[in-house]
Coordinates of C-alpha atoms in Angstrom, one line a residue:
M1 CA -32.6 -9.1 55.8
F2 CA -32.1 -5.8 57.8
F3 CA -32.7 -2.3 57.2
C4 CA -31.3 0.7 59.3
A5 CA -33.7 2.7 61.5
I6 CA -31.0 5.9 60.4
S7 CA -30.5 5.4 56.7
G8 CA -33.4 2.5 55.2
S9 CA -30.3 0.8 54.3
P10 CA -28.9 -2.5 54.5
P11 CA -26.4 -2.5 57.4
T12 CA -22.9 -3.4 56.9
V13 CA -22.5 -4.4 60.9
P14 CA -25.7 -4.6 62.2
V15 CA -26.4 -4.1 65.8
V16 CA -29.8 -4.0 67.5
S17 CA -30.6 -2.0 71.2
K18 CA -31.6 -3.2 74.1
T19 CA -33.9 -0.2 74.8
S20 CA -36.4 0.2 71.6
G21 CA -35.0 -3.4 70.4
T22 CA -34.4 -1.7 66.9
V23 CA -31.6 -2.2 64.5
Y24 CA -29.4 0.2 63.6
E25 CA -26.3 0.7 61.5
K26 CA -22.8 0.3 64.2
A27 CA -21.3 2.9 62.8
L28 CA -23.6 5.7 62.1
I29 CA -25.9 4.8 66.0
E30 CA -22.4 5.0 67.9
R31 CA -21.5 7.9 66.3
Y32 CA -25.1 9.1 66.9
I33 CA -24.8 8.2 70.9
E34 CA -21.9 9.9 71.2
E35 CA -23.2 13.1 70.5
N36 CA -26.8 12.4 72.1
G37 CA -26.7 9.9 74.2
T38 CA -29.8 8.5 73.5
D39 CA -31.8 6.1 71.4
P40 CA -33.1 7.6 68.2
I41 CA -36.1 6.0 68.2
S42 CA -37.1 5.8 71.7
G43 CA -35.4 8.6 73.3
E44 CA -34.5 6.2 75.7
A45 CA -30.7 6.6 77.5
L46 CA -28.4 4.0 75.2
T47 CA -24.5 3.9 76.2
K48 CA -22.8 2.2 73.5
E49 CA -22.3 -1.1 75.9
D50 CA -26.1 -1.6 75.1
L51 CA -25.6 -2.2 71.4
V52 CA -25.3 -6.0 71.0
E53 CA -24.2 -6.8 67.4
V54 CA -26.4 -9.3 65.1
K55 CA -24.2 -12.6 63.6
A56 CA -26.4 -12.9 60.4
K57 CA -26.1 -16.4 57.9
P58 CA -25.2 -16.6 55.7
S59 CA -23.9 -13.2 55.1
T60 CA -25.8 -11.1 52.8
L61 CA -24.3 -8.8 50.2
P62 CA -25.7 -5.2 49.6
P63 CA -28.2 -5.5 47.0
R64 CA -28.0 -3.6 43.6
P65 CA -28.5 0.4 42.9
S66 CA -31.6 1.0 42.1
N67 CA -31.2 2.2 38.9
Q68 CA -30.1 -1.7 38.2
T69 CA -32.8 -3.0 39.7
S70 CA -35.7 -2.7 36.7
I71 CA -36.0 -4.1 33.7
P72 CA -36.0 -1.0 31.4
A73 CA -32.7 0.0 33.1
L74 CA -31.2 -3.3 32.6
L75 CA -31.8 -2.7 29.0
T76 CA -30.8 0.9 28.5
A77 CA -27.0 -0.2 30.5
L78 CA -27.2 -3.4 28.0
Q79 CA -28.0 -0.7 25.1
S80 CA -25.2 1.4 26.1
E81 CA -22.4 -1.5 26.0
Y82 CA -23.8 -2.5 23.2
D83 CA -23.2 1.5 21.1
A84 CA -19.9 1.6 22.8
I85 CA -19.2 -1.6 21.3
M86 CA -20.3 -1.1 17.6
L87 CA -18.8 2.3 18.2
E88 CA -14.7 0.7 18.7
S89 CA -15.8 -2.2 16.0
L90 CA -16.0 0.8 13.6
E91 CA -12.8 2.7 14.4
I92 CA -11.6 -1.1 14.0
K93 CA -13.1 -1.4 10.6
K94 CA -11.5 1.9 9.4
A95 CA -7.8 1.2 10.8
F96 CA -8.2 -1.9 9.4
Q97 CA -9.0 -0.4 5.7
S98 CA -6.7 2.0 6.3
S99 CA -4.2 -0.1 6.7
R100 CA -5.5 -2.7 3.4
Q101 CA -5.0 1.2 1.4
E102 CA -1.8 1.6 2.9
L103 CA -0.8 -1.8 2.0
A104 CA -1.7 -1.9 -1.3
N105 CA -0.3 1.6 -2.2
A106 CA 3.3 0.1 -0.8
L107 CA 2.5 -3.2 -3.1
Y108 CA 2.6 -0.7 -6.3
R109 CA 5.2 1.1 -5.5
E110 CA 7.0 -2.2 -4.9
D111 CA 6.2 -3.1 -8.5
A112 CA 7.3 -0.7 -9.6
A113 CA 10.6 -0.6 -8.5
T114 CA 10.8 -4.2 -9.7
R115 CA 10.0 -3.4 -13.1
V116 CA 12.7 -0.6 -13.0
I117 CA 14.7 -3.6 -11.5
A118 CA 14.4 -5.6 -14.4
R119 CA 14.9 -3.0 -16.7
L120 CA 18.4 -1.2 -15.7
M121 CA 19.0 -5.3 -15.5
K122 CA 18.7 -5.6 -19.2
E123 CA 20.0 -2.6 -20.1
R124 CA 23.2 -4.1 -18.1
D125 CA 22.7 -7.4 -20.5
E126 CA 22.4 -5.3 -23.4
A127 CA 25.7 -3.2 -22.9
R128 CA 27.9 -6.5 -21.2
D129 CA 26.7 -8.3 -24.9
A130 CA 27.9 -5.0 -26.5
L131 CA 31.4 -4.7 -24.7
A132 CA 31.6 -8.4 -25.3
S133 CA 31.1 -7.5 -29.2
I134 CA 33.4 -4.9 -29.7
Q135 CA 36.1 -6.6 -27.9
K136 CA 35.5 -9.8 -30.0
T137 CA 35.8 -7.4 -33.3
I138 CA 39.6 -6.4 -32.2
G139 CA 40.9 -9.5 -31.0
F140 CA 40.3 -8.9 -27.6
A141 CA 38.2 -11.9 -25.2
S142 CA 36.4 -11.0 -21.8
A143 CA 36.9 -13.0 -19.0
P144 CA 34.3 -10.7 -17.0
A145 CA 32.2 -11.2 -20.2
E146 CA 32.4 -14.8 -20.3
A147 CA 31.3 -15.3 -16.6
A148 CA 28.4 -12.3 -17.2
A149 CA 27.5 -15.2 -20.3
E150 CA 27.5 -17.8 -18.0
Q151 CA 25.3 -16.2 -14.8
P152 CA 22.5 -18.0 -13.7
A153 CA 18.9 -18.2 -15.4
D154 CA 17.3 -17.6 -12.2
E155 CA 18.7 -13.6 -11.9
T156 CA 15.7 -12.9 -15.0
M157 CA 12.9 -11.9 -13.8
E158 CA 9.7 -12.4 -14.8
E159 CA 6.0 -10.8 -14.2
V160 CA 3.3 -13.3 -13.6
G161 CA 0.3 -11.2 -14.2
A162 CA -3.3 -12.5 -15.0
L163 CA -3.5 -11.3 -18.9
P164 CA -1.9 -13.5 -21.4
A165 CA 2.4 -12.8 -21.8
D166 CA 1.9 -11.0 -25.5
V167 CA -1.0 -8.7 -23.9
T168 CA 1.2 -8.3 -20.7
Q169 CA 4.1 -7.0 -22.7
L170 CA 2.4 -4.9 -25.0
I171 CA 0.6 -3.2 -22.0
N172 CA 4.1 -2.6 -20.3
D173 CA 5.7 -1.4 -23.3
T174 CA 2.9 1.6 -23.7
N175 CA 3.2 2.3 -19.8
T176 CA 7.0 2.8 -20.2
A177 CA 6.6 4.9 -22.6
L178 CA 3.9 6.9 -21.7
S179 CA 4.9 7.3 -18.4
S180 CA 8.3 8.2 -19.1
V181 CA 7.1 11.2 -21.2
R182 CA 4.4 12.4 -19.6
K183 CA 5.5 14.6 -16.6
K184 CA 7.5 16.7 -19.6
R185 CA 4.5 17.1 -22.1
K186 CA 3.2 20.6 -22.1
P187 CA -0.1 21.6 -23.7
A188 CA 0.8 21.5 -27.6
A189 CA 1.7 25.0 -29.1
G190 CA -1.8 27.6 -29.4
Y191 CA -3.7 25.1 -27.0
A192 CA -7.1 27.5 -25.6
T193 CA -5.5 29.0 -22.2
A194 CA -8.2 29.7 -19.3
E195 CA -9.0 33.4 -20.0
K196 CA -9.8 31.9 -23.2
V197 CA -12.1 29.9 -22.1
K198 CA -14.3 32.1 -20.1
T199 CA -15.5 34.1 -23.3
Y200 CA -16.9 30.8 -25.2
T201 CA -20.1 31.2 -26.1
Q202 CA -22.6 28.7 -28.2
I203 CA -20.7 29.4 -31.8
N204 CA -23.2 26.3 -33.9
H205 CA -26.0 24.0 -33.1
V206 CA -26.7 20.7 -34.9
P207 CA -30.9 19.7 -34.2
S208 CA -32.7 17.0 -34.4
L209 CA -30.6 13.9 -34.5
H210 CA -31.5 10.6 -33.4
A211 CA -35.4 9.5 -33.3
T212 CA -38.1 11.5 -31.3
K213 CA -39.3 8.7 -29.7
P214 CA -37.7 7.3 -27.8
A215 CA -35.8 10.9 -27.4
G216 CA -31.8 12.2 -26.8
I217 CA -28.5 11.4 -27.5
T218 CA -27.1 9.4 -24.5
A219 CA -23.5 9.4 -25.6
L220 CA -20.9 11.4 -28.1
D221 CA -17.2 11.4 -28.4
L222 CA -15.4 13.6 -30.7
A223 CA -12.4 12.3 -32.9
S224 CA -9.0 13.8 -32.9
D225 CA -9.6 16.2 -36.1
G226 CA -12.3 18.3 -34.2
N227 CA -14.9 17.9 -37.1
V228 CA -16.0 14.1 -36.7
V229 CA -18.4 13.1 -33.6
V230 CA -20.1 9.2 -33.0
T231 CA -23.3 9.5 -31.0
G232 CA -25.4 7.3 -29.3
G233 CA -29.2 7.4 -28.8
A234 CA -32.1 6.3 -26.6
D235 CA -33.3 5.0 -30.0
K236 CA -30.6 2.7 -30.0
A237 CA -28.9 3.7 -32.9
V238 CA -25.1 5.1 -33.5
Q239 CA -24.5 7.8 -35.7
I240 CA -21.8 9.6 -37.4
F241 CA -21.5 13.4 -37.9
D242 CA -19.2 15.4 -39.7
L243 CA -19.2 18.9 -37.4
E244 CA -17.9 20.5 -40.4
S245 CA -20.4 19.4 -43.7
S246 CA -23.0 19.3 -41.3
K247 CA -23.8 16.1 -42.9
V248 CA -24.8 12.2 -41.5
L249 CA -21.9 9.9 -42.4
G250 CA -23.0 6.7 -40.5
T251 CA -26.4 5.7 -38.9
L252 CA -25.4 2.2 -37.2
K253 CA -27.9 0.3 -35.8
G254 CA -27.9 -3.0 -34.4
H255 CA -28.7 -2.8 -30.6
T256 CA -31.8 -3.6 -29.1
K257 CA -32.2 -1.2 -26.2
A258 CA -30.5 2.6 -25.5
V259 CA -26.7 2.9 -26.3
T260 CA -25.5 4.2 -22.7
H261 CA -21.7 5.1 -24.3
V262 CA -19.4 5.7 -27.1
A263 CA -15.6 6.0 -28.0
F264 CA -13.5 6.5 -31.3
R265 CA -10.3 4.7 -31.4
E266 CA -7.6 6.1 -33.6
S267 CA -4.5 4.4 -34.4
S268 CA -1.7 5.9 -36.8
G269 CA -1.6 3.4 -39.9
E270 CA -5.4 1.7 -39.3
S271 CA -8.6 2.2 -39.9
R272 CA -10.9 5.0 -37.5
L273 CA -13.1 2.7 -35.2
A274 CA -16.3 3.9 -33.9
I275 CA -16.9 1.4 -30.6
S276 CA -20.3 1.5 -28.8
A277 CA -22.1 0.4 -25.1
S278 CA -25.4 -0.6 -25.1
A279 CA -28.2 -1.3 -22.4
D280 CA -28.8 -4.3 -24.5
K281 CA -25.8 -5.6 -22.5
T282 CA -23.1 -5.7 -25.5
V283 CA -20.6 -4.0 -27.2
R284 CA -20.0 -3.4 -30.3
V285 CA -17.3 -2.2 -32.2
W286 CA -18.1 -0.2 -36.5
G287 CA -15.6 0.5 -39.0
E288 CA -15.2 2.9 -41.6
S289 CA -13.6 1.8 -45.4
D290 CA -13.9 3.8 -47.9
G291 CA -16.4 6.4 -45.9
K292 CA -19.0 4.3 -45.2
W293 CA -19.6 2.8 -41.9
S294 CA -20.5 -1.1 -40.9
A295 CA -20.5 -3.5 -38.1
Q296 CA -17.1 -5.2 -37.5
S297 CA -17.9 -7.2 -34.1
T298 CA -20.0 -7.8 -31.2
L299 CA -18.6 -8.3 -27.8
S300 CA -21.1 -9.9 -25.5
G301 CA -20.7 -12.0 -22.6
H302 CA -22.1 -9.9 -19.8
K303 CA -25.7 -10.6 -17.9
G304 CA -26.1 -6.8 -17.5
E305 CA -26.4 -3.6 -18.7
I306 CA -22.9 -1.8 -19.6
T307 CA -22.5 1.0 -17.6
G308 CA -18.8 1.9 -18.8
L309 CA -16.8 2.3 -21.4
A310 CA -12.7 3.4 -22.5
V311 CA -10.2 2.5 -25.3
H312 CA -7.0 1.5 -23.9
P313 CA -3.9 3.7 -24.4
T314 CA -2.5 0.7 -26.5
K315 CA -5.3 1.3 -29.1
A316 CA -5.5 -2.1 -29.3
Y317 CA -7.9 -3.3 -26.4
V318 CA -10.9 -1.8 -25.0
G319 CA -12.7 -2.5 -21.2
A320 CA -16.1 -2.6 -20.3
S321 CA -17.9 -2.5 -17.3
S322 CA -21.2 -4.3 -16.2
A323 CA -24.0 -4.4 -14.0
D324 CA -23.4 -7.9 -13.2
S325 CA -20.9 -6.9 -11.0
T326 CA -17.9 -7.9 -13.6
W327 CA -16.0 -5.6 -16.4
S328 CA -14.2 -7.7 -19.2
L329 CA -11.0 -6.5 -21.3
Y330 CA -11.4 -6.9 -25.1
D331 CA -9.0 -7.5 -28.1
L332 CA -10.3 -5.1 -30.7
A333 CA -8.7 -6.9 -33.4
A334 CA -10.1 -10.7 -32.3
G335 CA -13.1 -9.3 -31.6
K336 CA -13.0 -11.4 -28.5
E337 CA -12.4 -11.0 -24.7
I338 CA -8.8 -11.1 -22.9
Q339 CA -10.4 -11.1 -19.2
T340 CA -12.9 -11.1 -17.4
Y341 CA -12.6 -9.0 -13.9
S342 CA -15.0 -10.8 -11.1
A343 CA -15.8 -9.8 -7.6
L344 CA -12.9 -10.2 -5.3
P345 CA -14.4 -12.9 -2.2
G346 CA -14.4 -11.8 1.3
V347 CA -14.3 -7.8 -0.1
D348 CA -16.9 -6.2 1.4
G349 CA -19.3 -3.6 -0.3
S350 CA -21.1 -3.7 -3.9
W351 CA -18.9 -5.1 -7.3
A352 CA -21.9 -3.6 -9.9
Y353 CA -20.6 -1.1 -11.8
S354 CA -21.9 2.0 -13.2
S355 CA -18.8 3.7 -14.1
F356 CA -15.2 3.2 -15.6
D357 CA -12.4 4.7 -17.1
I358 CA -8.8 3.5 -17.8
H359 CA -6.1 5.8 -16.5
P360 CA -3.9 7.4 -18.9
D361 CA -0.8 5.3 -18.8
G362 CA -2.5 2.0 -19.5
L363 CA -1.9 -0.8 -15.5
L364 CA -4.6 1.3 -13.4
V365 CA -8.5 1.0 -14.2
G366 CA -11.4 2.8 -12.2
T367 CA -14.5 1.2 -11.4
G368 CA -17.5 2.9 -9.7
T369 CA -19.7 1.2 -7.9
K370 CA -23.8 1.6 -7.1
E371 CA -23.0 2.4 -3.4
G372 CA -20.4 5.4 -4.8
S373 CA -17.3 3.3 -3.5
I374 CA -14.0 3.2 -6.8
R375 CA -12.5 -0.1 -7.3
V376 CA -9.0 0.3 -8.5
W377 CA -7.4 -2.3 -10.2
D378 CA -3.7 -2.7 -11.6
I379 CA -5.4 -4.7 -15.4
R380 CA -2.5 -7.4 -15.3
Q381 CA -3.8 -8.7 -12.1
S382 CA -7.5 -10.5 -12.0
N383 CA -7.5 -11.4 -8.6
D384 CA -6.1 -8.7 -6.5
L385 CA -7.5 -5.3 -6.3
A386 CA -5.1 -2.0 -6.1
A387 CA -6.9 0.2 -3.9
T388 CA -10.6 1.2 -2.8
L389 CA -11.6 4.5 -2.2
Q390 CA -15.3 5.7 -1.1
S391 CA -16.6 8.8 -3.2
H392 CA -19.9 9.3 -2.6
Q393 CA -22.9 7.3 -1.0
S394 CA -25.4 7.2 -4.5
A395 CA -24.5 5.5 -7.3
L396 CA -20.8 6.8 -9.0
T397 CA -22.0 7.7 -12.6
S398 CA -19.0 9.2 -13.5
L399 CA -15.5 8.7 -13.0
S400 CA -12.1 10.3 -15.3
F401 CA -8.3 10.0 -14.7
S402 CA -6.9 13.2 -16.0
E403 CA -4.2 13.1 -18.8
N404 CA -1.0 13.6 -16.5
G405 CA -2.6 10.7 -14.9
Y406 CA -2.4 13.2 -10.8
Y407 CA -6.3 13.4 -10.3
L408 CA -9.2 11.5 -10.5
A409 CA -13.2 13.1 -10.9
T410 CA -16.2 11.5 -10.0
A411 CA -19.8 12.2 -10.2
S412 CA -23.3 10.8 -8.6
N413 CA -26.3 12.0 -11.0
A414 CA -27.8 11.6 -7.6
D415 CA -25.6 13.8 -5.7
P416 CA -24.7 17.7 -7.0
T417 CA -21.0 16.8 -5.7
V418 CA -18.2 16.9 -7.6
N419 CA -14.5 14.9 -5.7
I420 CA -10.9 15.3 -7.3
F421 CA -8.8 12.1 -5.9
D422 CA -4.8 12.7 -5.5
L423 CA -3.7 9.0 -6.7
R424 CA -0.5 9.9 -5.0
K425 CA -2.1 10.1 -1.5
L426 CA -5.5 7.6 -2.5
S427 CA -7.3 10.5 -0.6
I428 CA -9.7 13.5 -1.8
L429 CA -8.0 16.4 -3.0
S430 CA -10.5 18.8 -3.5
S431 CA -14.4 18.6 -3.6
W432 CA -17.3 21.2 -4.2
K433 CA -21.7 21.0 -4.2
L434 CA -23.3 22.1 -7.3
P435 CA -26.4 24.1 -6.8
S436 CA -29.2 21.9 -5.1
E437 CA -31.4 21.4 -8.7
N438 CA -28.2 20.1 -10.6
T439 CA -28.0 16.8 -11.9
V440 CA -24.3 15.7 -13.4
S441 CA -23.9 13.2 -16.3
E442 CA -20.4 13.4 -16.7
V443 CA -17.1 14.6 -15.7
K444 CA -13.9 14.5 -17.8
F445 CA -10.8 16.0 -18.2
D446 CA -9.1 17.6 -21.9
T447 CA -6.1 16.2 -23.3
S448 CA -4.0 19.0 -22.0
A449 CA -4.8 18.3 -18.2
Q450 CA -5.7 21.8 -17.6
F451 CA -9.7 21.6 -17.9
L452 CA -12.3 19.6 -16.3
S453 CA -16.1 19.7 -17.7
V454 CA -18.9 18.3 -15.6
A455 CA -22.2 18.4 -17.8
G456 CA -25.8 17.7 -16.5
T457 CA -28.1 20.5 -16.3
D458 CA -26.1 22.6 -17.4
L459 CA -22.0 22.8 -18.4
R460 CA -19.6 24.1 -16.0
V461 CA -15.6 24.1 -16.5
Y462 CA -13.1 24.5 -14.1
A463 CA -9.5 25.0 -14.4
N464 CA -7.2 21.9 -13.4
K465 CA -5.3 22.3 -10.0
S466 CA -7.3 25.6 -9.0
W467 CA -10.9 23.8 -9.6
D468 CA -11.5 27.8 -9.8
E469 CA -14.4 27.6 -12.4
L470 CA -14.1 29.0 -15.8
L471 CA -17.0 28.7 -17.4
T472 CA -20.9 28.3 -17.0
F473 CA -23.0 27.1 -20.0
E474 CA -27.2 27.4 -19.5
D475 CA -28.6 27.4 -22.9
N476 CA -29.2 23.9 -23.5
A477 CA -32.7 23.5 -24.0
G478 CA -32.2 19.2 -22.1
V479 CA -29.9 17.6 -19.8
L480 CA -26.3 17.6 -21.5
T481 CA -24.4 14.3 -21.6
A482 CA -21.3 15.0 -22.0
A483 CA -18.6 17.1 -23.4
R484 CA -15.6 17.0 -25.1
F485 CA -12.6 19.8 -26.0
G486 CA -11.4 20.1 -29.6
K487 CA -9.5 21.8 -32.3
L488 CA -6.5 22.2 -29.5
G489 CA -9.0 23.3 -27.0
S490 CA -10.7 26.3 -29.1
E491 CA -14.1 24.6 -29.2
I492 CA -16.3 22.4 -26.9
V493 CA -18.8 20.2 -28.2
L494 CA -21.7 19.3 -25.9
S495 CA -24.9 16.4 -26.8
G496 CA -28.0 16.9 -25.2
M497 CA -31.4 15.0 -24.5
D498 CA -32.6 17.4 -26.3
R499 CA -31.1 15.7 -29.1
T500 CA -29.1 19.0 -30.2
I501 CA -25.0 19.0 -30.7
R502 CA -24.1 22.7 -29.7
V503 CA -20.6 24.1 -30.5
L504 CA -18.9 26.5 -28.0
G505 CA -15.6 28.9 -28.6
E506 CA -15.2 32.4 -29.5
K507 CA -17.3 34.1 -31.3
A508 CA -15.9 35.4 -34.2
E509 CA -16.3 39.5 -34.6

């Protein structure tokens, strides 16, 4: 390979000087001769005629740039190219996930439209039957009515779901009844206002519930009368307590590990039930008869601890999530499992659940995972998701649907951040951080859809829609585990790991 004596680089058109025998790039040496008329190396007189072109064979290509000739440089270049490909892949994945959510939303809307059409067709057929009956009564036969009776059966629209037909029908009927009045419903007359909540202070407390070893009330729910509470403890027991009479109505034993969640089931014409979930992988149902509480059934089948519990709006079913990547729907009357919802193949991310709630209209179920995402299910389908939402970077330990059905609150006990999702847009509407030293045990909307309580290191109450902080209560001796509004919002009942139930309200003058 030749090198130009002027530039030091391999010449594209090499020539040799007759006077000095030196190799030059033709263009460079010709320009030098025009300016100086001498050989740049020997200094002797030189003309263009004294240059002899070199016919190099085979023809050589210029070498790579110097920054591409070492192994570290090549590795750097390859790393840069890999990073660019990974960034492009990330953007593609984001676009794909966004498209999936948009498709899920569209399918949900299509399903709703289909149900509306089915209802309208049913009403049309009923109206035709009524008209035919009237015409027959007055002795007039209607051709259109006869034609309607002869309509093909393929116009009948049926919904095919994962659940048994009778269960699906009850869920659909409940959804229709609740969703039709939800938008028009206002808080009950006399319900507490935001200004009233701001004045709440502790007006009652019940210490020393549950055993001392291990100590702590881990879960709480409040009956609709605002007087009776059900609590679950780290001592494996469930207790029913009357706040008005300060009397324990029942201590229920059967769980072999700490109780994680409790809930009341109250339905008109039926006796009150208390439902408890535990780290022992079971859900237990307790019934009341003549003022006495006893075990009614045990719901099992999960291979991991129960991490969430919610009574379905039909009042006939209860749902529970587990750390074993499944959640189940149970029939309370029969004491058996109706359906198990397992991880779906081909869908990335964690399916180990750490929280659970059912939408107030009864069709949607929210399950929080240990990686901070939310799996939203149509309860009638066990083989498809309605949506997947990303909330936190740590386990999602609490979530709650608002009573108006529009919002979903989420929190993690490893991150002092509260997120509010707008379910109409499937995106975060509002988000705020608590002090860094705070932990969050539970987020919970009240039944009037006016307030959101956040229990943990302390209690904080926020106004719905504006999300302004209305109340902070810090006089607890241990971490608070739950909060419930009762008696038209005039009281807030709290449970804590200090084995104490506290009641907040307006202080009597």
